[in-house]
CSV table of C-alpha atoms in Angstrom, one decimal:
chain,number,residue,atom,x,y,z
A,1,MET,CA,175.9,10.1,-63.1
A,2,THR,CA,172.2,11.0,-63.2
A,3,ASP,CA,170.2,11.5,-60.0
A,4,LEU,CA,168.5,8.1,-60.6
A,5,SER,CA,171.9,6.4,-61.0
A,6,TRP,CA,173.2,7.9,-57.7
A,7,LYS,CA,170.0,6.7,-56.0
A,8,ASP,CA,170.6,3.2,-57.3
A,9,PHE,CA,174.2,3.3,-56.2
A,10,ILE,CA,173.4,4.4,-52.7
A,11,ASN,CA,170.6,1.8,-52.5
A,12,ALA,CA,173.1,-0.8,-53.6
A,13,LEU,CA,175.5,0.2,-50.8
A,14,SER,CA,172.6,-0.1,-48.3
A,15,LEU,CA,171.9,-3.5,-49.7
A,16,ALA,CA,175.6,-4.5,-49.3
A,17,ASN,CA,175.4,-3.3,-45.7
A,18,MET,CA,172.4,-5.6,-45.1
A,19,VAL,CA,174.3,-8.5,-46.8
A,20,LEU,CA,177.2,-7.9,-44.4
A,21,GLY,CA,174.8,-8.2,-41.5
A,22,ILE,CA,173.4,-11.4,-42.9
A,23,PHE,CA,176.8,-12.9,-43.3
A,24,SER,CA,177.6,-11.9,-39.7
A,25,ILE,CA,174.5,-13.7,-38.6
A,26,PHE,CA,175.5,-16.8,-40.4
A,27,CYS,CA,179.0,-16.6,-38.9
A,28,SER,CA,177.6,-16.3,-35.4
A,29,PHE,CA,175.4,-19.4,-35.9
A,30,SER,CA,178.6,-21.2,-37.1
A,31,ARG,CA,180.4,-20.0,-34.0
A,32,LYS,CA,182.8,-17.9,-36.1
A,33,TYR,CA,182.5,-14.9,-33.9
A,34,HIS,CA,185.8,-13.4,-35.1
A,35,CYS,CA,184.5,-13.2,-38.7
A,36,ALA,CA,181.1,-12.0,-37.5
A,37,SER,CA,182.7,-9.1,-35.6
A,38,TRP,CA,184.8,-8.2,-38.6
A,39,MET,CA,181.7,-8.0,-40.8
A,40,LEU,CA,180.1,-5.6,-38.3
A,41,LEU,CA,183.1,-3.3,-38.3
A,42,ILE,CA,183.0,-3.0,-42.1
A,43,SER,CA,179.3,-2.4,-41.8
A,44,PHE,CA,180.0,0.4,-39.3
A,45,LEU,CA,182.3,2.3,-41.7
A,46,LEU,CA,180.1,1.6,-44.7
A,47,ASP,CA,177.0,3.0,-42.9
A,48,MET,CA,178.8,6.3,-42.4
A,49,ALA,CA,179.8,6.5,-46.0
A,50,ILE,CA,176.2,5.9,-47.1
A,51,GLY,CA,174.8,8.7,-44.9
A,52,THR,CA,177.5,11.1,-46.1
A,53,MET,CA,176.8,10.4,-49.8
A,54,ALA,CA,173.1,10.7,-49.4
A,55,ARG,CA,173.4,14.1,-47.7
A,56,GLN,CA,176.0,15.5,-50.0
A,57,LEU,CA,174.1,14.5,-53.1
A,58,ASN,CA,170.8,15.6,-51.5
A,59,ILE,CA,169.2,12.3,-52.3
A,60,SER,CA,166.2,11.1,-50.5
A,61,CYS,CA,163.6,8.5,-51.4
A,62,ARG,CA,161.3,6.3,-49.5
A,63,LEU,CA,162.8,3.1,-50.9
A,64,GLY,CA,166.3,4.1,-49.9
A,65,ALA,CA,165.2,5.1,-46.4
A,66,GLU,CA,163.4,1.9,-45.8
A,67,LEU,CA,166.2,-0.2,-47.2
A,68,ASN,CA,168.7,1.6,-45.0
A,69,ASP,CA,166.5,1.0,-41.9
A,70,PHE,CA,166.4,-2.7,-42.7
A,71,ALA,CA,170.2,-2.7,-43.1
A,72,VAL,CA,170.7,-0.9,-39.8
A,73,PHE,CA,168.4,-3.3,-38.0
A,74,THR,CA,170.0,-6.4,-39.6
A,75,SER,CA,173.6,-5.4,-39.0
A,76,PHE,CA,173.4,-3.3,-35.8
A,77,GLY,CA,170.5,-5.1,-34.3
A,78,LEU,CA,170.2,-8.8,-35.1
A,79,ALA,CA,173.8,-9.5,-36.0
A,80,SER,CA,175.2,-7.5,-33.1
A,81,ALA,CA,172.9,-9.3,-30.6
A,82,LEU,CA,174.0,-12.7,-31.8
A,83,LEU,CA,177.6,-11.9,-30.8
A,84,LEU,CA,176.4,-12.6,-27.2
A,85,GLY,CA,175.6,-16.2,-28.1
A,86,VAL,CA,172.4,-18.0,-27.6
A,87,GLU,CA,173.6,-21.1,-25.7
A,88,GLY,CA,172.4,-20.1,-22.3
A,89,PRO,CA,169.1,-18.6,-21.2
A,90,LEU,CA,170.7,-15.4,-19.9
A,91,ASN,CA,172.6,-14.8,-23.1
A,92,GLY,CA,169.5,-15.5,-25.2
A,93,PHE,CA,167.3,-13.2,-23.1
A,94,LEU,CA,169.9,-10.4,-23.2
A,95,ALA,CA,170.2,-10.9,-27.0
A,96,ILE,CA,166.4,-10.5,-27.4
A,97,ILE,CA,166.4,-7.4,-25.2
A,98,TYR,CA,169.2,-5.9,-27.3
A,99,VAL,CA,167.2,-6.5,-30.5
A,100,LEU,CA,164.1,-4.9,-29.0
A,101,THR,CA,166.2,-2.0,-27.8
A,102,THR,CA,167.6,-1.5,-31.3
A,103,SER,CA,164.0,-1.4,-32.7
A,104,PHE,CA,163.0,1.1,-30.0
A,105,ARG,CA,166.1,3.2,-30.8
A,106,LEU,CA,165.2,3.3,-34.5
A,107,CYS,CA,161.7,4.6,-33.8
A,108,PHE,CA,163.2,7.6,-32.0
A,109,TYR,CA,166.1,8.1,-34.4
A,110,SER,CA,165.1,11.7,-35.2
A,111,SER,CA,165.0,13.8,-32.1
A,112,GLY,CA,163.4,16.9,-33.6
A,113,VAL,CA,166.5,18.9,-32.4
A,114,PRO,CA,168.9,20.1,-35.2
A,115,PHE,CA,172.2,18.2,-35.4
A,116,SER,CA,171.3,15.7,-32.7
A,117,TYR,CA,170.0,12.1,-32.1
A,118,LYS,CA,168.0,10.9,-29.2
A,119,GLY,CA,169.6,7.9,-27.6
A,120,LEU,CA,173.0,6.4,-28.6
A,121,PRO,CA,173.0,5.5,-32.3
A,122,CYS,CA,172.9,1.8,-33.0
A,123,PRO,CA,176.1,1.7,-35.2
A,124,TYR,CA,178.3,2.9,-32.3
A,125,ALA,CA,176.8,0.3,-29.9
A,126,SER,CA,177.5,-2.4,-32.5
A,127,CYS,CA,181.0,-1.2,-33.0
A,128,VAL,CA,181.7,-1.4,-29.2
A,129,LEU,CA,180.4,-5.0,-29.1
A,130,ALA,CA,182.3,-6.1,-32.3
A,131,SER,CA,185.5,-4.5,-31.0
A,132,THR,CA,185.1,-6.0,-27.6
A,133,SER,CA,184.4,-9.4,-29.1
A,134,LEU,CA,187.6,-9.3,-31.1
A,135,LEU,CA,189.8,-8.0,-28.2
A,136,THR,CA,188.4,-10.6,-25.7
A,137,LYS,CA,188.2,-13.4,-28.2
A,138,GLY,CA,184.5,-13.7,-27.7
A,139,ASN,CA,184.3,-13.7,-23.9
A,140,THR,CA,180.6,-13.9,-23.3
A,141,PHE,CA,180.6,-12.5,-19.8
A,142,ILE,CA,182.4,-9.3,-20.9
A,143,LEU,CA,180.2,-9.0,-24.0
A,144,CYS,CA,177.1,-9.3,-21.9
A,145,CYS,CA,178.3,-6.6,-19.6
A,146,MET,CA,179.1,-4.3,-22.5
A,147,ALA,CA,175.7,-5.1,-24.2
A,148,SER,CA,173.9,-4.2,-21.0
A,149,LEU,CA,175.7,-0.9,-20.9
A,150,MET,CA,174.9,-0.2,-24.6
A,151,ILE,CA,171.3,-1.0,-24.0
A,152,LEU,CA,171.2,1.6,-21.2
A,153,PHE,CA,172.8,4.2,-23.4
A,154,MET,CA,170.4,3.5,-26.3
A,155,ILE,CA,167.2,3.8,-24.2
A,156,ASP,CA,168.5,6.7,-22.1
A,157,GLN,CA,167.1,9.2,-24.6
A,158,SER,CA,170.0,11.6,-24.0
A,159,TYR,CA,171.0,13.8,-26.9
A,160,TYR,CA,174.0,12.8,-29.0
A,161,PRO,CA,175.4,15.0,-31.8
A,162,ARG,CA,175.2,14.1,-35.4
A,163,ASP,CA,178.8,13.2,-36.1
A,164,GLU,CA,179.1,14.2,-39.7
A,165,ILE,CA,182.8,13.3,-39.7
A,166,LEU,CA,183.2,13.2,-43.5
A,167,GLU,CA,181.6,16.7,-43.8
A,168,SER,CA,183.2,18.7,-41.0
A,169,GLU,CA,186.7,19.1,-39.6
A,170,ASN,CA,189.7,17.5,-41.3
A,171,TRP,CA,190.8,15.7,-38.2
A,172,LYS,CA,187.5,13.9,-38.1
A,173,LYS,CA,187.9,12.8,-41.7
A,174,MET,CA,191.3,11.5,-40.7
A,175,VAL,CA,189.7,9.5,-37.9
A,176,TYR,CA,187.4,7.8,-40.5
A,177,MET,CA,190.2,7.2,-43.0
A,178,GLY,CA,192.3,5.8,-40.2
A,179,GLY,CA,189.6,3.3,-39.4
A,180,VAL,CA,189.4,2.2,-43.1
A,181,ILE,CA,193.1,1.8,-43.4
A,182,MET,CA,193.5,-0.1,-40.2
A,183,LEU,CA,190.6,-2.3,-41.1
A,184,PHE,CA,192.3,-3.7,-44.1
A,185,PHE,CA,196.1,-3.3,-43.4
A,186,PHE,CA,196.6,-3.6,-39.7
A,187,PRO,CA,196.4,-6.5,-37.2
A,188,PHE,CA,192.9,-7.3,-36.0
A,189,SER,CA,193.7,-6.4,-32.4
A,190,LEU,CA,195.0,-2.9,-33.3
A,191,THR,CA,192.0,-2.3,-35.5
A,192,ALA,CA,189.5,-3.4,-32.8
A,193,PHE,CA,191.2,-1.2,-30.2
A,194,TYR,CA,191.1,1.8,-32.6
A,195,CYS,CA,187.4,1.4,-33.3
A,196,LEU,CA,186.6,0.8,-29.6
A,197,MET,CA,188.4,4.0,-28.6
A,198,TRP,CA,186.7,5.9,-31.4
A,199,SER,CA,183.2,4.7,-30.3
A,200,LEU,CA,183.8,5.2,-26.6
A,201,SER,CA,185.0,8.8,-27.3
A,202,TYR,CA,181.7,9.5,-29.0
A,203,ILE,CA,179.7,7.9,-26.2
A,204,PHE,CA,181.4,9.5,-23.2
A,205,PHE,CA,182.6,12.8,-24.8
A,206,PRO,CA,179.9,13.5,-27.4
A,207,ASP,CA,179.8,17.3,-27.1
A,208,SER,CA,183.4,18.1,-26.4
A,209,LEU,CA,184.8,16.0,-29.2
A,210,TRP,CA,182.0,15.5,-31.7
A,211,GLY,CA,179.4,18.1,-31.1
A,212,THR,CA,179.6,21.9,-31.2
A,213,ALA,CA,182.3,22.3,-33.8
A,214,THR,CA,180.5,19.9,-36.2
A,215,CYS,CA,177.3,21.8,-35.9
A,216,HIS,CA,179.0,25.1,-36.6
A,217,GLY,CA,180.9,23.6,-39.5
A,218,LEU,CA,177.6,22.4,-41.1
């Protein structure tokens, strides 16, 4: 494939990621939170694949970057916030705060420090919410507690390693492949628990599990 064709393909994947987010939003409005959460887990895995392909092929363009930012905001901002529900004033207010936090997080996505992000990346916060929603069957109280915690992590401005799992150690590649396999072939509860443990390990043990070795490998 030519360079232009690869750019088109990656842009198409970013567009597909955005479509998943839009479908998740529609599912949330229809009170089908199970389906909405499932869409976000697929989007979480797809986002990692898009980033890996762009880096490996050394492809960068303004259109692709903007399209990917829109996809991230749609899926990991708007769609994730709607998992909280908008029936009550507290849920609606927290959903708005979550969307604003995601916007703030995207503005500081590049930390200026090699191999690191400033603030918890939005996909991991979204994965935590989607997995929690599936495991608790949409319990809004637990979701609001988790969302509040994710908001604090995203605005904390601590440094998190760039987890290039498809480009570093083999065990990290297996973690990703395990997520893909479980997503399509295992019960929903097991898949949600797997993704939740994966995300929490990145949040609470960023350097010991996902940091130094990845930087040296790259």
